[in-house]
Short mmCIF file of C-alpha atoms and ligand atoms in Angstrom, two decimals:
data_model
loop_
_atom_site.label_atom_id
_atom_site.label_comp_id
_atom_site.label_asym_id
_atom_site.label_seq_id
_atom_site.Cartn_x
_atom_site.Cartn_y
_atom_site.Cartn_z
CA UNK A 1 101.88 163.34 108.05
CA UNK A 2 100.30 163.36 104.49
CA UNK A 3 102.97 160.49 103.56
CA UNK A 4 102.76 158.75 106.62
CA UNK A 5 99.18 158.18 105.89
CA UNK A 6 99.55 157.68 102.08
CA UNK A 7 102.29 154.62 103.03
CA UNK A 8 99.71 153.09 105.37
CA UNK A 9 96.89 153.02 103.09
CA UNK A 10 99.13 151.54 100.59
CA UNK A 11 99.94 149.10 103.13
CA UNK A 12 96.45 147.95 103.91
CA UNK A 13 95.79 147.87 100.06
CA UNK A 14 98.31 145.82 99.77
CA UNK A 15 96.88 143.27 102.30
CA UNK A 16 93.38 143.23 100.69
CA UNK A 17 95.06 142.65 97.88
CA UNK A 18 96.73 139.78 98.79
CA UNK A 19 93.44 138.47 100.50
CA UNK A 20 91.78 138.62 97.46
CA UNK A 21 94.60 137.14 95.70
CA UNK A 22 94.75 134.53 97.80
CA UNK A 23 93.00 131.71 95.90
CA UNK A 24 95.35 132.05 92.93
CA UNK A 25 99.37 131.62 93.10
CA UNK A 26 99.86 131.60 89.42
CA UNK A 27 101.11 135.48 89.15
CA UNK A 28 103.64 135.85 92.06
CA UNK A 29 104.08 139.08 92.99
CA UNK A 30 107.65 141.43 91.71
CA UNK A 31 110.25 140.38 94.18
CA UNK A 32 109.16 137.07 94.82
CA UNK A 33 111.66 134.00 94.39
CA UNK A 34 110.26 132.11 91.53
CA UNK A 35 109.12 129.34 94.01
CA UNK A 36 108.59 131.21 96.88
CA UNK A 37 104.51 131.24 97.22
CA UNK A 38 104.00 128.18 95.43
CA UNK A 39 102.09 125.23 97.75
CA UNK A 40 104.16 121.80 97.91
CA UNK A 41 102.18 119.11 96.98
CA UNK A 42 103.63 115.41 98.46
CA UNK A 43 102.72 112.74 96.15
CA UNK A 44 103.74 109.28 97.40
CA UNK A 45 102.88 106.35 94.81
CA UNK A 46 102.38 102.79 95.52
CA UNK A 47 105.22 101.62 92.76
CA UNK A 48 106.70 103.93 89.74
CA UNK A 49 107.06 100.88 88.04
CA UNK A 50 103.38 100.43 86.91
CA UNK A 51 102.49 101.59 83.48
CA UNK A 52 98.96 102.71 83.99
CA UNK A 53 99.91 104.61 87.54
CA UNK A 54 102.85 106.25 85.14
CA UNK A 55 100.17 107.76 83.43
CA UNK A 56 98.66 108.98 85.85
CA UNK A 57 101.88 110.43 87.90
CA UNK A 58 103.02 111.98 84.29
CA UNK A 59 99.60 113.79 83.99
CA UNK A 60 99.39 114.70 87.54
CA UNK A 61 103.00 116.46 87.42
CA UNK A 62 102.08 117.71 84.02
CA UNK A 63 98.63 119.31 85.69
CA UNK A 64 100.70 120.76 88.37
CA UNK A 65 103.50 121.92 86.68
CA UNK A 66 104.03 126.14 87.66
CA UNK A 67 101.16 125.80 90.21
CA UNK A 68 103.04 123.88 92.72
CA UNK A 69 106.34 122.38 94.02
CA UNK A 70 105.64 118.81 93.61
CA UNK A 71 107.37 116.05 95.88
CA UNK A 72 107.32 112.41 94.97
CA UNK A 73 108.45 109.55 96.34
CA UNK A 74 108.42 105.66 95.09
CA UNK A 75 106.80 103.15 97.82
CA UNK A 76 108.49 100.22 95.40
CA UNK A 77 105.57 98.21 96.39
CA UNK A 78 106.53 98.20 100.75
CA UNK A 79 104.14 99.90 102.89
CA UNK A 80 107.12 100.26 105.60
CA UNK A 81 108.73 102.24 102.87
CA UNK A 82 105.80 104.16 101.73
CA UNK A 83 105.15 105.09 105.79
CA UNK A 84 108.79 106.28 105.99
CA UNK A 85 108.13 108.55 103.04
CA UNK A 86 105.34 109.67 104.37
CA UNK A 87 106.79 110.52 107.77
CA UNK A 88 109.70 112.78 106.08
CA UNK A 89 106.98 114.67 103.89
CA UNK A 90 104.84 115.52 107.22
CA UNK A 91 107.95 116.92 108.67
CA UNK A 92 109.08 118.91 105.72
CA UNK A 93 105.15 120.59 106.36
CA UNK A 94 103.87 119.54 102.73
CA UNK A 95 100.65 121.79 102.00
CA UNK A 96 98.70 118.90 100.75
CA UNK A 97 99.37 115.04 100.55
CA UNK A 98 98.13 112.59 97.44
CA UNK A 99 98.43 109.23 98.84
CA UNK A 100 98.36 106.06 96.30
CA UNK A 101 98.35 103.42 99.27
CA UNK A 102 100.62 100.47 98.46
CA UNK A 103 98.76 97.97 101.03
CA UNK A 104 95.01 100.41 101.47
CA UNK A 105 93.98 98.44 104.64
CA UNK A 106 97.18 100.90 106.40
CA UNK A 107 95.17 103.75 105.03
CA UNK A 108 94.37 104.39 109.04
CA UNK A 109 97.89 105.22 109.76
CA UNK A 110 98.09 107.84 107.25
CA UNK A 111 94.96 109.21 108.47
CA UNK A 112 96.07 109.66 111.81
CA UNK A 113 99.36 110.93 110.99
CA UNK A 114 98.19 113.72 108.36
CA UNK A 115 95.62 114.49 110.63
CA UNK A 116 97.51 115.24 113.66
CA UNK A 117 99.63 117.47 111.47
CA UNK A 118 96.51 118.80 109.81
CA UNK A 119 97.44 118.40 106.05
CA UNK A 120 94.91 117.56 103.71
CA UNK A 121 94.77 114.39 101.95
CA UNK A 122 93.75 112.48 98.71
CA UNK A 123 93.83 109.34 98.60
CA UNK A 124 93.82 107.89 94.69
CA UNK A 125 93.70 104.89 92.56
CA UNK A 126 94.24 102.29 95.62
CA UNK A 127 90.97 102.41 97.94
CA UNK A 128 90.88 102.70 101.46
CA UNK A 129 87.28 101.99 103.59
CA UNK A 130 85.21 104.54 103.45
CA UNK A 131 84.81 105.09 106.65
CA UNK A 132 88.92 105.12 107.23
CA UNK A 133 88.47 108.36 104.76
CA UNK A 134 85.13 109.60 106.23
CA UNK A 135 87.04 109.58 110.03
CA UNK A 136 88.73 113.20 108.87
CA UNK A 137 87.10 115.91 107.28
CA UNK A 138 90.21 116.66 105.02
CA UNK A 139 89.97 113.67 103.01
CA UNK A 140 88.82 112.01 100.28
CA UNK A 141 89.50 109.64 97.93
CA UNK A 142 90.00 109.63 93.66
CA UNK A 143 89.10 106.71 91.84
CA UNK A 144 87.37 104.40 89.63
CA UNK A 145 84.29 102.52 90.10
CA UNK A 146 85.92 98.78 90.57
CA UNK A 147 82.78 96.78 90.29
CA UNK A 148 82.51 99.24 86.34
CA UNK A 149 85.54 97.70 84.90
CA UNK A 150 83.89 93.85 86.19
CA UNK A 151 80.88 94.75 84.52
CA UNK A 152 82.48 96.17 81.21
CA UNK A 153 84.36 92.80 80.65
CA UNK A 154 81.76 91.28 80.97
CA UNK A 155 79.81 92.89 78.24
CA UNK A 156 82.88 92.46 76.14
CA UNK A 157 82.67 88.94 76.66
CA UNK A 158 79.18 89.20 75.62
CA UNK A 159 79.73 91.01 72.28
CA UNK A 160 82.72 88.69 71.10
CA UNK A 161 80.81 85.49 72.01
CA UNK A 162 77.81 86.78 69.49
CA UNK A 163 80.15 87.83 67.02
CA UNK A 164 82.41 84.58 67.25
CA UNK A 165 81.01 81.66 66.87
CA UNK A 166 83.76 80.05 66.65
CA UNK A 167 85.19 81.01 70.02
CA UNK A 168 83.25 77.60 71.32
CA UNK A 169 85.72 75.30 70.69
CA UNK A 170 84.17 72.48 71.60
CA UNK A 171 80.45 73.60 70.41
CA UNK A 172 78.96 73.06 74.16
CA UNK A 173 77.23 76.69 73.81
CA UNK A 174 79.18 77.52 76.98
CA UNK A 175 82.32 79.50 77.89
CA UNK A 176 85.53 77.85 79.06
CA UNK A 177 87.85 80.18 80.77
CA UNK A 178 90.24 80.87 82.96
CA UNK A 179 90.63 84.00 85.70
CA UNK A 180 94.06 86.01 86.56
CA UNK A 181 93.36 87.90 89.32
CA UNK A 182 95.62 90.93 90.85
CA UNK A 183 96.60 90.73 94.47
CA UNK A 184 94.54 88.33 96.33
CA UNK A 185 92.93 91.22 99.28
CA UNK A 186 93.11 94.10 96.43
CA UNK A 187 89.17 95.10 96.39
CA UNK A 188 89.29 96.41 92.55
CA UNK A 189 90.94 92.85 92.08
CA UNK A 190 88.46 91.11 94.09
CA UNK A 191 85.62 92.93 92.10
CA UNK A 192 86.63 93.03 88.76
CA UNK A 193 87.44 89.01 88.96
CA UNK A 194 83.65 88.33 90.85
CA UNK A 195 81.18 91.33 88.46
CA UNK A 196 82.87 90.21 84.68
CA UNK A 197 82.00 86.39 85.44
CA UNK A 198 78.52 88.22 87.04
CA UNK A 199 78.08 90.73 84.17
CA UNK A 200 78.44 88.00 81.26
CA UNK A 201 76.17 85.63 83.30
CA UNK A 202 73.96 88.32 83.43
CA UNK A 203 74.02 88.71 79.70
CA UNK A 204 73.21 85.28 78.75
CA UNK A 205 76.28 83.48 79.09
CA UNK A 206 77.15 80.24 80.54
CA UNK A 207 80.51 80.65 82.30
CA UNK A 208 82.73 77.80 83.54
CA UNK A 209 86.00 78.72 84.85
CA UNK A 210 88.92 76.17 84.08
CA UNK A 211 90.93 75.44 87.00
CA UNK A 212 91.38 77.23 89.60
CA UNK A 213 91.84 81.51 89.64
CA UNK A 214 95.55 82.61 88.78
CA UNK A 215 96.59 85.34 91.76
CA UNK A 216 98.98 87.16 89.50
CA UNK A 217 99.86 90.19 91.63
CA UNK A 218 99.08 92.18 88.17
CA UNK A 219 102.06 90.88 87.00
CA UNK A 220 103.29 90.40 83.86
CA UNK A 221 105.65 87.50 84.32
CA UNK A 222 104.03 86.12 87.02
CA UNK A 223 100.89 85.73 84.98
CA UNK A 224 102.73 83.80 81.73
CA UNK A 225 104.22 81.41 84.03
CA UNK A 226 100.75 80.68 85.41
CA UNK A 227 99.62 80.89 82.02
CA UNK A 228 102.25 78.00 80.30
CA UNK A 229 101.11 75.58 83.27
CA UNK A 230 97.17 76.24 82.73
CA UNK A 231 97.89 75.91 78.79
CA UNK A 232 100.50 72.88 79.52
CA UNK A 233 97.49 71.20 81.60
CA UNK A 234 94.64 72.22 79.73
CA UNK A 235 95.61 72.89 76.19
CA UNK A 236 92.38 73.22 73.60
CA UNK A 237 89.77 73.52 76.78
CA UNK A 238 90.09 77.26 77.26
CA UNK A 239 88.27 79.51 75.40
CA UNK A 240 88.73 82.43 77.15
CA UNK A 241 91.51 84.49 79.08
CA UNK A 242 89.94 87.21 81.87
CA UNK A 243 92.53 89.27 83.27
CA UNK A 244 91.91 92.38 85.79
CA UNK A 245 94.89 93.85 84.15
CA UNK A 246 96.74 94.21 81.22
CA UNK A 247 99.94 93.64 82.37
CA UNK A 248 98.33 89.66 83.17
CA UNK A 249 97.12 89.39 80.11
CA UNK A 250 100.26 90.82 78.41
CA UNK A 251 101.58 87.76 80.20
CA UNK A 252 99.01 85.28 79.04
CA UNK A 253 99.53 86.54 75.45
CA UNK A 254 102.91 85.92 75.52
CA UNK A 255 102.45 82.07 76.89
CA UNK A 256 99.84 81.54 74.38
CA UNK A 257 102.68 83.04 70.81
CA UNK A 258 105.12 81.02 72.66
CA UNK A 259 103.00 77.56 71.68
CA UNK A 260 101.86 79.53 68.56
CA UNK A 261 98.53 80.81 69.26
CA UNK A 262 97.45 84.43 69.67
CA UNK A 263 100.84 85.31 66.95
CA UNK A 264 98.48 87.83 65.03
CA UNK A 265 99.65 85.85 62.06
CA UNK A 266 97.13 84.65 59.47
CA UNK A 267 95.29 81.51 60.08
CA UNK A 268 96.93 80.87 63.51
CA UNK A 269 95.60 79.39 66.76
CA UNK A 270 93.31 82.28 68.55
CA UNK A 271 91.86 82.40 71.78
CA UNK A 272 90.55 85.50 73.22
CA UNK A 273 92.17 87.55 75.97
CA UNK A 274 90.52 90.43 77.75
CA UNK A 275 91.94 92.74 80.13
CA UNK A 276 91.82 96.45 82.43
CA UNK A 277 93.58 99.28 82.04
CA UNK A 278 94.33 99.88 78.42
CA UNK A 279 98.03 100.11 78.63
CA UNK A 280 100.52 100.53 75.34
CA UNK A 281 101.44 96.89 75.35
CA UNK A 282 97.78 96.01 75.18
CA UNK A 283 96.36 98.39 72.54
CA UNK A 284 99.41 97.40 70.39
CA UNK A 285 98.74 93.60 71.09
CA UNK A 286 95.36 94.76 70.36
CA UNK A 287 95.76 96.30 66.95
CA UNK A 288 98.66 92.70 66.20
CA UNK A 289 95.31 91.03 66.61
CA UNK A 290 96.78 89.42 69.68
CA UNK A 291 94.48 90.46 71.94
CA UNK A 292 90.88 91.04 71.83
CA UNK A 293 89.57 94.07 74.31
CA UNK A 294 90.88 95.98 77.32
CA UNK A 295 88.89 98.61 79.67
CA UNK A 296 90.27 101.92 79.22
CA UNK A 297 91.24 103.22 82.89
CA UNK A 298 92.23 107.10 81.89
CA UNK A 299 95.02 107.58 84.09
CA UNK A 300 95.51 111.02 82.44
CA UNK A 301 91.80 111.53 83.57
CA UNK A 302 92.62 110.92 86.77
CA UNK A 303 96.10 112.81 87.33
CA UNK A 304 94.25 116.23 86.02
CA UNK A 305 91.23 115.07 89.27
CA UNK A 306 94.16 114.73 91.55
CA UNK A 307 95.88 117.71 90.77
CA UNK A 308 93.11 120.20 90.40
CA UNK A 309 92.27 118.93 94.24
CA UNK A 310 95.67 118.83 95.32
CA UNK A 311 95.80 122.91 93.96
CA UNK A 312 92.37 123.70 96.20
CA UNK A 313 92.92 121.52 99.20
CA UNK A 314 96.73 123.78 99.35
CA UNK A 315 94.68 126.96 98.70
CA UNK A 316 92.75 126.50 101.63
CA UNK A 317 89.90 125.67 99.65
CA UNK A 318 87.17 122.53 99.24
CA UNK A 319 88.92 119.43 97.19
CA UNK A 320 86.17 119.89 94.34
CA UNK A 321 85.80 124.02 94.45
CA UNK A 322 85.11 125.44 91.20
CA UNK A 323 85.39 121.61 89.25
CA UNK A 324 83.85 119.38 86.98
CA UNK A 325 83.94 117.00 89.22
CA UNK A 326 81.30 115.87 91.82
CA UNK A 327 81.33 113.27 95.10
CA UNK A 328 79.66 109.65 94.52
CA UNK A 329 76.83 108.52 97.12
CA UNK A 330 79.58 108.56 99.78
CA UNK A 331 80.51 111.89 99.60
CA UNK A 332 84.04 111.71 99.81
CA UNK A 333 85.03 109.92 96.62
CA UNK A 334 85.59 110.89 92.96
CA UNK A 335 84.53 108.37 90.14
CA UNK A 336 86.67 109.06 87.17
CA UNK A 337 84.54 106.81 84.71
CA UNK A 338 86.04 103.30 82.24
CA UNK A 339 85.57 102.53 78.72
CA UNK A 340 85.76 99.98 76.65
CA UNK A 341 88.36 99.36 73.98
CA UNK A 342 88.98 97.01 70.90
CA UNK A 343 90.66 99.17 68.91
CA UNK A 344 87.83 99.71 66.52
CA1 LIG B 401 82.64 75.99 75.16
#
């Protein structure tokens, strides 16, 4: 009898224990299989083949490595893909889903679908309405601040225009540029192209945008062809490149070496080019003196946000539980915060 009662109490030891154990999976218990009470964590990403969303899908894996099985899948820029991907990670019961939306205005569909299955979902990087993510209470949405980056171009505009003179080519006290924008219904696109004309007005600047804006898709290529036909049409009346990435203004760079300006060599042909995201290929066209400024977009920031979300939401806890991080006035999205950088 004395045993019988011993093995029970052990028993319902053993439960508390677990129950009390149950926020943290990162000491399985002897016996386990080494991935046996780990959560899955279903990470579907718009493209792989964007350098600042590598950054942050290195540093989200990183973050999650030993805490969770991660699944991820590559949308390769198609929504249709993307909502396959999705559908096959709903029905393999993933314990939490981080969504980076190829098109965000089909946010609504993943909302509906990882709500009827009841798994918790961040959205990142790519915005959906608020309201899309306020219609379940098991979402929310990690970020930037779009309109920020705008606004920090345009003080970057600001400071190079007082500290070169010069920049006026032709001495009318105002600035000539020309816009590359990312896709054309993108709101962080839409936002940074409208607040860094806004934000340098703002400051004191007269702007006066050359031709028409460049929809560049972000891309690299794309933009230096648009580039070599602004430059081929307007060569000596720009003064300015604004890009809402750097991939675009990577691209721009390149069009301007290939007619010998912006070649970081002494003496040559300059003509500033801003852009977002502070990629490799920028801060090194940066530090060739190719390149003037970029916004730094911490993508490594933003993986650890993810991740540490991802690991509540599949605890059964709040997203932000026990975080640094805190909701915006919405209350259901993260700010991970820009800066600016020139290399300095
Ligand atoms: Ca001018």
């Amino acid at each position: 009898m004395k045993k019988k009662f011993l093995a029970m109490l052990m028993a319902s030891v053993m439960v508390l224990g677990l129950a009390a154990c149950g926020g943290s999976k990162d000491a399985p218990a002897e016996g386990d299989t080494a991935s046996g009470d780990l959560p899955t964590v279903g990470v579907l990403i718009y493209k792989y083949d964007d350098t600042y969303i590598s950054t942050v899908r290195n540093s989200l894996q990183a973050a999650l490595d030993g805490k969770a099985i991660v699944e991820m899948q590559d949308g390769k820029g198609d929504q249709a893909t993307q909502n396959d991907q999705l559908d096959v990670m709903i029905s393999k019961g993933v314990d939490v889903l981080c969504v980076n939306m190829v098109d965000a205005k089909a946010a609504s569909g993943v909302v509906e679908k990882a709500s009827a299955a009841g798994i918790p979902t961040i959205f990142f990087n790519r915005e959906p309405d608020t309201e899309v993510i306020k219609s379940y209470d098991k979402a929310c949405f990690i970020g930037t601040n779009a309109i920020d980056a705008g606004k920090m171009q345009g003080d970057i505009i600001k400071d190079l225009w007082d500290a070169h003179p010069e920049y006026d080519l032709n001495g009318d006290g105002k600035v000539q540029y020309v816009m590359f924008q990312g896709e054309p219904d993108n709101p962080e696109a839409i936002a940074r192209t409208q607040y860094s004309v806004e934000q340098a007005t703002a400051n004191g600047l007269t702007m006066e945008q050359v031709g028409e804006t460049q929809v560049c898709n972000w891309d690299t290529e794309t933009a230096q062809k648009a580039m070599e036909a602004m430059l081929a049409a307007n060569e000596g009346k720009i003064e300015l490149v604004i890009a809402n990435n750097d991939g675009m203004a990577i691209g721009c760079v390149a069009a301007l070496s290939n007619i010998g300006y912006n070649t970081g060599a002494e003496g040559a042909p300059f003509i500033p080019v801003i852009g977002v995201d502070a990629t490799d290929a920028a801060k090194d066209a940066i530090a060739k003196g190719q390149m003037s400024a970029t916004v730094l977009q911490d993508g490594d920031a933003m993986g650890k946000a993810i991740a540490a979300a991802a690991l509540n939401a599949a605890n059964g806890a709040e997203f932000l539980d026990g975080t640094e991080y805190t909701y915006d006035e919405t209350g259901i999205a993260v700010r991970i915060p820009y800066a600016p950088y020139t290399g300095e």
